[in-house]
Amino acid sequence: MTSVCMHETAIAGNIIDIVTETGRRHPDVEIKRVRVVIGEMIAVVPELLLHAYDSLITDTPLQYSSLDLTIIPVTANCSQCDASFGIDEFEFTCPFCQSSSIQLTSGHEFYVKEVEVEPCPS
Ligand SMILES: [Zn+2]
């Protein structure tokens, strides 16, 4: 039994890599808040991701920052009847015509949307 989930740890590591790269180009600022957009298809548990992030930022340029998550729901478009709808419970069929020929239109997002910084209190 382990208290750290590999999936969330990998994603937190990924976010930290992206932001560290940004921080390197601006050494005179302190990173305060990192806003990340994640689609539901990535299947992240927000509490676990925040926990992984907090434990990984120790002794990095991000150590005083907090993570702000926006979860994007999964939506799809039906190729048969052209309806747009949200996906609940990972039920991948059209609720209008029961077709399974659908295209996901959101839910796979994963990117750093914004990084809030403050001048270093030197
Ligand atoms: Zn349909």
PDB file of N, CA, C and O in Angstrom, residues 22-84:
ATOM      1  N   THR A  22       9.723  28.363 -17.204  1.00  0.00           N
ATOM      2  CA  THR A  22       9.287  29.762 -17.277  1.00  0.00           C
ATOM      3  C   THR A  22      10.042  30.602 -16.241  1.00  0.00           C
ATOM      4  O   THR A  22      10.502  31.702 -16.534  1.00  0.00           O
ATOM      5  N   GLY A  23      10.168  30.072 -15.030  1.00  0.00           N
ATOM      6  CA  GLY A  23      10.825  30.787 -13.943  1.00  0.00           C
ATOM      7  C   GLY A  23      12.284  31.092 -14.242  1.00  0.00           C
ATOM      8  O   GLY A  23      12.815  32.115 -13.839  1.00  0.00           O
ATOM      9  N   ARG A  24      12.930  30.178 -14.967  1.00  0.00           N
ATOM     10  CA  ARG A  24      14.337  30.351 -15.299  1.00  0.00           C
ATOM     11  C   ARG A  24      14.548  31.586 -16.183  1.00  0.00           C
ATOM     12  O   ARG A  24      15.588  32.235 -16.120  1.00  0.00           O
ATOM     13  N   ARG A  25      13.567  31.888 -16.992  1.00  0.00           N
ATOM     14  CA  ARG A  25      13.678  33.043 -17.884  1.00  0.00           C
ATOM     15  C   ARG A  25      13.385  34.345 -17.143  1.00  0.00           C
ATOM     16  O   ARG A  25      13.616  35.429 -17.651  1.00  0.00           O
ATOM     17  N   HIS A  26      12.810  34.249 -15.944  1.00  0.00           N
ATOM     18  CA  HIS A  26      12.465  35.438 -15.157  1.00  0.00           C
ATOM     19  C   HIS A  26      12.972  35.249 -13.730  1.00  0.00           C
ATOM     20  O   HIS A  26      12.178  35.066 -12.807  1.00  0.00           O
ATOM     21  N   PRO A  27      14.294  35.301 -13.537  1.00  0.00           N
ATOM     22  CA  PRO A  27      14.854  34.978 -12.208  1.00  0.00           C
ATOM     23  C   PRO A  27      14.541  36.026 -11.139  1.00  0.00           C
ATOM     24  O   PRO A  27      14.763  35.769  -9.954  1.00  0.00           O
ATOM     25  N   ASP A  28      14.020  37.185 -11.537  1.00  0.00           N
ATOM     26  CA  ASP A  28      13.766  38.260 -10.573  1.00  0.00           C
ATOM     27  C   ASP A  28      12.339  38.239 -10.031  1.00  0.00           C
ATOM     28  O   ASP A  28      11.915  39.181  -9.378  1.00  0.00           O
ATOM     29  N   VAL A  29      11.594  37.182 -10.297  1.00  0.00           N
ATOM     30  CA  VAL A  29      10.240  37.111  -9.762  1.00  0.00           C
ATOM     31  C   VAL A  29      10.048  35.833  -8.947  1.00  0.00           C
ATOM     32  O   VAL A  29      10.767  34.857  -9.121  1.00  0.00           O
ATOM     33  N   GLU A  30       9.056  35.884  -8.062  1.00  0.00           N
ATOM     34  CA  GLU A  30       8.718  34.721  -7.257  1.00  0.00           C
ATOM     35  C   GLU A  30       7.373  34.192  -7.753  1.00  0.00           C
ATOM     36  O   GLU A  30       6.428  34.967  -7.928  1.00  0.00           O
ATOM     37  N   ILE A  31       7.285  32.894  -7.972  1.00  0.00           N
ATOM     38  CA  ILE A  31       6.048  32.301  -8.486  1.00  0.00           C
ATOM     39  C   ILE A  31       5.066  32.109  -7.335  1.00  0.00           C
ATOM     40  O   ILE A  31       5.384  31.502  -6.316  1.00  0.00           O
ATOM     41  N   LYS A  32       3.884  32.714  -7.495  1.00  0.00           N
ATOM     42  CA  LYS A  32       2.888  32.705  -6.417  1.00  0.00           C
ATOM     43  C   LYS A  32       1.777  31.690  -6.652  1.00  0.00           C
ATOM     44  O   LYS A  32       1.306  31.046  -5.730  1.00  0.00           O
ATOM     45  N   ARG A  33       1.309  31.634  -7.880  1.00  0.00           N
ATOM     46  CA  ARG A  33       0.164  30.767  -8.144  1.00  0.00           C
ATOM     47  C   ARG A  33       0.255  30.224  -9.570  1.00  0.00           C
ATOM     48  O   ARG A  33       0.633  30.947 -10.490  1.00  0.00           O
ATOM     49  N   VAL A  34      -0.078  28.957  -9.699  1.00  0.00           N
ATOM     50  CA  VAL A  34      -0.024  28.311 -11.002  1.00  0.00           C
ATOM     51  C   VAL A  34      -1.429  27.810 -11.322  1.00  0.00           C
ATOM     52  O   VAL A  34      -2.006  27.029 -10.571  1.00  0.00           O
ATOM     53  N   ARG A  35      -1.981  28.329 -12.433  1.00  0.00           N
ATOM     54  CA  ARG A  35      -3.333  27.909 -12.827  1.00  0.00           C
ATOM     55  C   ARG A  35      -3.234  26.869 -13.938  1.00  0.00           C
ATOM     56  O   ARG A  35      -2.647  27.127 -14.978  1.00  0.00           O
ATOM     57  N   VAL A  36      -3.837  25.715 -13.666  1.00  0.00           N
ATOM     58  CA  VAL A  36      -3.739  24.595 -14.599  1.00  0.00           C
ATOM     59  C   VAL A  36      -5.144  24.148 -15.000  1.00  0.00           C
ATOM     60  O   VAL A  36      -6.056  24.111 -14.179  1.00  0.00           O
ATOM     61  N   VAL A  37      -5.303  23.842 -16.283  1.00  0.00           N
ATOM     62  CA  VAL A  37      -6.568  23.348 -16.809  1.00  0.00           C
ATOM     63  C   VAL A  37      -6.400  21.867 -17.128  1.00  0.00           C
ATOM     64  O   VAL A  37      -5.459  21.473 -17.822  1.00  0.00           O
ATOM     65  N   ILE A  38      -7.307  21.046 -16.575  1.00  0.00           N
ATOM     66  CA  ILE A  38      -7.215  19.595 -16.782  1.00  0.00           C
ATOM     67  C   ILE A  38      -8.585  19.044 -17.167  1.00  0.00           C
ATOM     68  O   ILE A  38      -9.583  19.298 -16.492  1.00  0.00           O
ATOM     69  N   GLY A  39      -8.643  18.291 -18.254  1.00  0.00           N
ATOM     70  CA  GLY A  39      -9.883  17.654 -18.681  1.00  0.00           C
ATOM     71  C   GLY A  39     -10.198  16.441 -17.822  1.00  0.00           C
ATOM     72  O   GLY A  39      -9.287  15.789 -17.306  1.00  0.00           O
ATOM     73  N   GLU A  40     -11.478  16.140 -17.686  1.00  0.00           N
ATOM     74  CA  GLU A  40     -11.903  15.004 -16.856  1.00  0.00           C
ATOM     75  C   GLU A  40     -11.378  13.667 -17.374  1.00  0.00           C
ATOM     76  O   GLU A  40     -11.230  12.714 -16.616  1.00  0.00           O
ATOM     77  N   MET A  41     -11.090  13.600 -18.686  1.00  0.00           N
ATOM     78  CA  MET A  41     -10.578  12.352 -19.249  1.00  0.00           C
ATOM     79  C   MET A  41      -9.190  12.006 -18.704  1.00  0.00           C
ATOM     80  O   MET A  41      -8.767  10.857 -18.776  1.00  0.00           O
ATOM     81  N   ILE A  42      -8.479  13.000 -18.191  1.00  0.00           N
ATOM     82  CA  ILE A  42      -7.153  12.735 -17.623  1.00  0.00           C
ATOM     83  C   ILE A  42      -7.322  11.977 -16.298  1.00  0.00           C
ATOM     84  O   ILE A  42      -6.390  11.359 -15.808  1.00  0.00           O
ATOM     85  N   ALA A  43      -8.543  12.039 -15.741  1.00  0.00           N
ATOM     86  CA  ALA A  43      -8.897  11.280 -14.537  1.00  0.00           C
ATOM     87  C   ALA A  43      -7.963  11.554 -13.355  1.00  0.00           C
ATOM     88  O   ALA A  43      -7.369  10.642 -12.786  1.00  0.00           O
ATOM     89  N   VAL A  44      -7.855  12.834 -13.036  1.00  0.00           N
ATOM     90  CA  VAL A  44      -7.014  13.236 -11.922  1.00  0.00           C
ATOM     91  C   VAL A  44      -7.882  13.416 -10.674  1.00  0.00           C
ATOM     92  O   VAL A  44      -9.002  13.899 -10.763  1.00  0.00           O
ATOM     93  N   VAL A  45      -7.375  12.990  -9.529  1.00  0.00           N
ATOM     94  CA  VAL A  45      -8.048  13.287  -8.263  1.00  0.00           C
ATOM     95  C   VAL A  45      -7.431  14.582  -7.744  1.00  0.00           C
ATOM     96  O   VAL A  45      -6.249  14.600  -7.393  1.00  0.00           O
ATOM     97  N   PRO A  46      -8.205  15.698  -7.734  1.00  0.00           N
ATOM     98  CA  PRO A  46      -7.622  16.996  -7.390  1.00  0.00           C
ATOM     99  C   PRO A  46      -6.857  17.005  -6.074  1.00  0.00           C
ATOM    100  O   PRO A  46      -5.748  17.547  -6.007  1.00  0.00           O
ATOM    101  N   GLU A  47      -7.383  16.364  -5.024  1.00  0.00           N
ATOM    102  CA  GLU A  47      -6.708  16.370  -3.718  1.00  0.00           C
ATOM    103  C   GLU A  47      -5.334  15.705  -3.824  1.00  0.00           C
ATOM    104  O   GLU A  47      -4.365  16.162  -3.230  1.00  0.00           O
ATOM    105  N   LEU A  48      -5.275  14.602  -4.568  1.00  0.00           N
ATOM    106  CA  LEU A  48      -4.007  13.882  -4.709  1.00  0.00           C
ATOM    107  C   LEU A  48      -3.001  14.704  -5.504  1.00  0.00           C
ATOM    108  O   LEU A  48      -1.814  14.724  -5.199  1.00  0.00           O
ATOM    109  N   LEU A  49      -3.506  15.414  -6.526  1.00  0.00           N
ATOM    110  CA  LEU A  49      -2.617  16.226  -7.347  1.00  0.00           C
ATOM    111  C   LEU A  49      -2.058  17.387  -6.520  1.00  0.00           C
ATOM    112  O   LEU A  49      -0.854  17.669  -6.564  1.00  0.00           O
ATOM    113  N   LEU A  50      -2.923  18.031  -5.738  1.00  0.00           N
ATOM    114  CA  LEU A  50      -2.473  19.148  -4.898  1.00  0.00           C
ATOM    115  C   LEU A  50      -1.446  18.657  -3.874  1.00  0.00           C
ATOM    116  O   LEU A  50      -0.449  19.322  -3.613  1.00  0.00           O
ATOM    117  N   HIS A  51      -1.702  17.486  -3.325  1.00  0.00           N
ATOM    118  CA  HIS A  51      -0.797  16.906  -2.337  1.00  0.00           C
ATOM    119  C   HIS A  51       0.556  16.593  -2.978  1.00  0.00           C
ATOM    120  O   HIS A  51       1.614  16.909  -2.430  1.00  0.00           O
ATOM    121  N   ALA A  52       0.531  15.984  -4.161  1.00  0.00           N
ATOM    122  CA  ALA A  52       1.765  15.640  -4.878  1.00  0.00           C
ATOM    123  C   ALA A  52       2.544  16.911  -5.210  1.00  0.00           C
ATOM    124  O   ALA A  52       3.767  16.970  -5.060  1.00  0.00           O
ATOM    125  N   TYR A  53       1.816  17.933  -5.647  1.00  0.00           N
ATOM    126  CA  TYR A  53       2.443  19.207  -6.000  1.00  0.00           C
ATOM    127  C   TYR A  53       3.162  19.796  -4.785  1.00  0.00           C
ATOM    128  O   TYR A  53       4.338  20.155  -4.862  1.00  0.00           O
ATOM    129  N   ASP A  54       2.439  19.854  -3.653  1.00  0.00           N
ATOM    130  CA  ASP A  54       3.025  20.426  -2.434  1.00  0.00           C
ATOM    131  C   ASP A  54       4.281  19.685  -1.996  1.00  0.00           C
ATOM    132  O   ASP A  54       5.218  20.284  -1.492  1.00  0.00           O
ATOM    133  N   SER A  55       4.296  18.361  -2.184  1.00  0.00           N
ATOM    134  CA  SER A  55       5.465  17.615  -1.717  1.00  0.00           C
ATOM    135  C   SER A  55       6.625  17.718  -2.704  1.00  0.00           C
ATOM    136  O   SER A  55       7.776  17.532  -2.320  1.00  0.00           O
ATOM    137  N   LEU A  56       6.336  18.019  -3.970  1.00  0.00           N
ATOM    138  CA  LEU A  56       7.405  18.087  -4.978  1.00  0.00           C
ATOM    139  C   LEU A  56       8.057  19.465  -5.106  1.00  0.00           C
ATOM    140  O   LEU A  56       9.162  19.578  -5.629  1.00  0.00           O
ATOM    141  N   ILE A  57       7.382  20.529  -4.646  1.00  0.00           N
ATOM    142  CA  ILE A  57       7.919  21.882  -4.875  1.00  0.00           C
ATOM    143  C   ILE A  57       8.939  22.304  -3.817  1.00  0.00           C
ATOM    144  O   ILE A  57       9.570  23.343  -3.968  1.00  0.00           O
ATOM    145  N   THR A  58       9.108  21.496  -2.763  1.00  0.00           N
ATOM    146  CA  THR A  58      10.096  21.825  -1.739  1.00  0.00           C
ATOM    147  C   THR A  58      11.461  22.032  -2.393  1.00  0.00           C
ATOM    148  O   THR A  58      11.880  21.213  -3.206  1.00  0.00           O
ATOM    149  N   ASP A  59      12.135  23.136  -2.008  1.00  0.00           N
ATOM    150  CA  ASP A  59      13.468  23.445  -2.543  1.00  0.00           C
ATOM    151  C   ASP A  59      13.519  23.637  -4.059  1.00  0.00           C
ATOM    152  O   ASP A  59      14.528  23.386  -4.695  1.00  0.00           O
ATOM    153  N   THR A  60      12.399  24.054  -4.643  1.00  0.00           N
ATOM    154  CA  THR A  60      12.419  24.447  -6.056  1.00  0.00           C
ATOM    155  C   THR A  60      11.987  25.914  -6.109  1.00  0.00           C
ATOM    156  O   THR A  60      11.519  26.460  -5.097  1.00  0.00           O
ATOM    157  N   PRO A  61      12.140  26.580  -7.276  1.00  0.00           N
ATOM    158  CA  PRO A  61      11.702  27.983  -7.377  1.00  0.00           C
ATOM    159  C   PRO A  61      10.196  28.136  -7.159  1.00  0.00           C
ATOM    160  O   PRO A  61       9.681  29.241  -7.035  1.00  0.00           O
ATOM    161  N   LEU A  62       9.486  27.014  -7.087  1.00  0.00           N
ATOM    162  CA  LEU A  62       8.031  27.069  -6.936  1.00  0.00           C
ATOM    163  C   LEU A  62       7.589  26.872  -5.486  1.00  0.00           C
ATOM    164  O   LEU A  62       6.406  26.722  -5.207  1.00  0.00           O
ATOM    165  N   GLN A  63       8.546  26.869  -4.552  1.00  0.00           N
ATOM    166  CA  GLN A  63       8.198  26.429  -3.200  1.00  0.00           C
ATOM    167  C   GLN A  63       7.172  27.299  -2.468  1.00  0.00           C
ATOM    168  O   GLN A  63       6.548  26.825  -1.546  1.00  0.00           O
ATOM    169  N   TYR A  64       6.999  28.554  -2.903  1.00  0.00           N
ATOM    170  CA  TYR A  64       5.990  29.394  -2.244  1.00  0.00           C
ATOM    171  C   TYR A  64       4.719  29.525  -3.075  1.00  0.00           C
ATOM    172  O   TYR A  64       3.885  30.385  -2.831  1.00  0.00           O
ATOM    173  N   SER A  65       4.579  28.679  -4.075  1.00  0.00           N
ATOM    174  CA  SER A  65       3.427  28.803  -4.967  1.00  0.00           C
ATOM    175  C   SER A  65       2.302  27.860  -4.564  1.00  0.00           C
ATOM    176  O   SER A  65       2.507  26.889  -3.841  1.00  0.00           O
ATOM    177  N   SER A  66       1.098  28.175  -5.042  1.00  0.00           N
ATOM    178  CA  SER A  66      -0.017  27.253  -4.844  1.00  0.00           C
ATOM    179  C   SER A  66      -0.594  26.897  -6.208  1.00  0.00           C
ATOM    180  O   SER A  66      -0.485  27.653  -7.167  1.00  0.00           O
ATOM    181  N   LEU A  67      -1.219  25.740  -6.262  1.00  0.00           N
ATOM    182  CA  LEU A  67      -1.753  25.219  -7.511  1.00  0.00           C
ATOM    183  C   LEU A  67      -3.260  25.462  -7.551  1.00  0.00           C
ATOM    184  O   LEU A  67      -3.965  25.218  -6.580  1.00  0.00           O
ATOM    185  N   ASP A  68      -3.722  25.979  -8.684  1.00  0.00           N
ATOM    186  CA  ASP A  68      -5.129  26.293  -8.868  1.00  0.00           C
ATOM    187  C   ASP A  68      -5.650  25.453 -10.043  1.00  0.00           C
ATOM    188  O   ASP A  68      -5.187  25.610 -11.159  1.00  0.00           O
ATOM    189  N   LEU A  69      -6.592  24.545  -9.773  1.00  0.00           N
ATOM    190  CA  LEU A  69      -7.047  23.617 -10.812  1.00  0.00           C
ATOM    191  C   LEU A  69      -8.401  24.002 -11.388  1.00  0.00           C
ATOM    192  O   LEU A  69      -9.310  24.355 -10.658  1.00  0.00           O
ATOM    193  N   THR A  70      -8.512  23.915 -12.702  1.00  0.00           N
ATOM    194  CA  THR A  70      -9.811  24.031 -13.350  1.00  0.00           C
ATOM    195  C   THR A  70     -10.051  22.714 -14.081  1.00  0.00           C
ATOM    196  O   THR A  70      -9.258  22.318 -14.931  1.00  0.00           O
ATOM    197  N   ILE A  71     -11.123  22.016 -13.700  1.00  0.00           N
ATOM    198  CA  ILE A  71     -11.435  20.731 -14.335  1.00  0.00           C
ATOM    199  C   ILE A  71     -12.470  20.963 -15.440  1.00  0.00           C
ATOM    200  O   ILE A  71     -13.520  21.561 -15.201  1.00  0.00           O
ATOM    201  N   ILE A  72     -12.150  20.504 -16.657  1.00  0.00           N
ATOM    202  CA  ILE A  72     -13.050  20.663 -17.802  1.00  0.00           C
ATOM    203  C   ILE A  72     -13.866  19.380 -17.981  1.00  0.00           C
ATOM    204  O   ILE A  72     -13.305  18.294 -18.112  1.00  0.00           O
ATOM    205  N   PRO A  73     -15.205  19.487 -17.970  1.00  0.00           N
ATOM    206  CA  PRO A  73     -16.019  18.282 -18.134  1.00  0.00           C
ATOM    207  C   PRO A  73     -15.872  17.693 -19.539  1.00  0.00           C
ATOM    208  O   PRO A  73     -15.512  18.388 -20.483  1.00  0.00           O
ATOM    209  N   VAL A  74     -16.183  16.410 -19.652  1.00  0.00           N
ATOM    210  CA  VAL A  74     -16.092  15.736 -20.948  1.00  0.00           C
ATOM    211  C   VAL A  74     -17.361  16.027 -21.744  1.00  0.00           C
ATOM    212  O   VAL A  74     -18.477  15.828 -21.249  1.00  0.00           O
ATOM    213  N   THR A  75     -17.206  16.522 -22.969  1.00  0.00           N
ATOM    214  CA  THR A  75     -18.354  16.714 -23.846  1.00  0.00           C
ATOM    215  C   THR A  75     -18.074  16.019 -25.169  1.00  0.00           C
ATOM    216  O   THR A  75     -16.924  15.762 -25.514  1.00  0.00           O
ATOM    217  N   ALA A  76     -19.156  15.705 -25.897  1.00  0.00           N
ATOM    218  CA  ALA A  76     -19.000  14.985 -27.153  1.00  0.00           C
ATOM    219  C   ALA A  76     -20.022  15.467 -28.168  1.00  0.00           C
ATOM    220  O   ALA A  76     -21.001  16.143 -27.826  1.00  0.00           O
ATOM    221  N   ASN A  77     -19.762  15.087 -29.414  1.00  0.00           N
ATOM    222  CA  ASN A  77     -20.651  15.421 -30.514  1.00  0.00           C
ATOM    223  C   ASN A  77     -20.972  14.124 -31.242  1.00  0.00           C
ATOM    224  O   ASN A  77     -20.084  13.334 -31.535  1.00  0.00           O
ATOM    225  N   CYS A  78     -22.274  13.915 -31.528  1.00  0.00           N
ATOM    226  CA  CYS A  78     -22.697  12.664 -32.160  1.00  0.00           C
ATOM    227  C   CYS A  78     -22.518  12.748 -33.677  1.00  0.00           C
ATOM    228  O   CYS A  78     -22.959  13.703 -34.304  1.00  0.00           O
ATOM    229  N   SER A  79     -21.872  11.728 -34.258  1.00  0.00           N
ATOM    230  CA  SER A  79     -21.655  11.723 -35.704  1.00  0.00           C
ATOM    231  C   SER A  79     -22.927  11.346 -36.461  1.00  0.00           C
ATOM    232  O   SER A  79     -23.062  11.607 -37.651  1.00  0.00           O
ATOM    233  N   GLN A  80     -23.875  10.725 -35.777  1.00  0.00           N
ATOM    234  CA  GLN A  80     -25.131  10.303 -36.415  1.00  0.00           C
ATOM    235  C   GLN A  80     -26.151  11.428 -36.485  1.00  0.00           C
ATOM    236  O   GLN A  80     -26.682  11.730 -37.539  1.00  0.00           O
ATOM    237  N   CYS A  81     -26.453  12.074 -35.326  1.00  0.00           N
ATOM    238  CA  CYS A  81     -27.532  13.072 -35.293  1.00  0.00           C
ATOM    239  C   CYS A  81     -27.002  14.473 -35.003  1.00  0.00           C
ATOM    240  O   CYS A  81     -27.765  15.406 -34.889  1.00  0.00           O
ATOM    241  N   ASP A  82     -25.687  14.624 -34.870  1.00  0.00           N
ATOM    242  CA  ASP A  82     -25.039  15.917 -34.682  1.00  0.00           C
ATOM    243  C   ASP A  82     -25.373  16.603 -33.354  1.00  0.00           C
ATOM    244  O   ASP A  82     -25.195  17.801 -33.211  1.00  0.00           O
ATOM    245  N   ALA A  83     -25.885  15.861 -32.382  1.00  0.00           N
ATOM    246  CA  ALA A  83     -26.181  16.448 -31.076  1.00  0.00           C
ATOM    247  C   ALA A  83     -24.885  16.638 -30.283  1.00  0.00           C
ATOM    248  O   ALA A  83     -23.934  15.877 -30.441  1.00  0.00           O
ATOM    249  N   SER A  84     -24.858  17.684 -29.444  1.00  0.00           N
ATOM    250  CA  SER A  84     -23.755  17.880 -28.516  1.00  0.00           C
ATOM    251  C   SER A  84     -24.254  17.611 -27.107  1.00  0.00           C
ATOM    252  O   SER A  84     -25.370  17.994 -26.768  1.00  0.00           O
TER     253      SER A  84
END
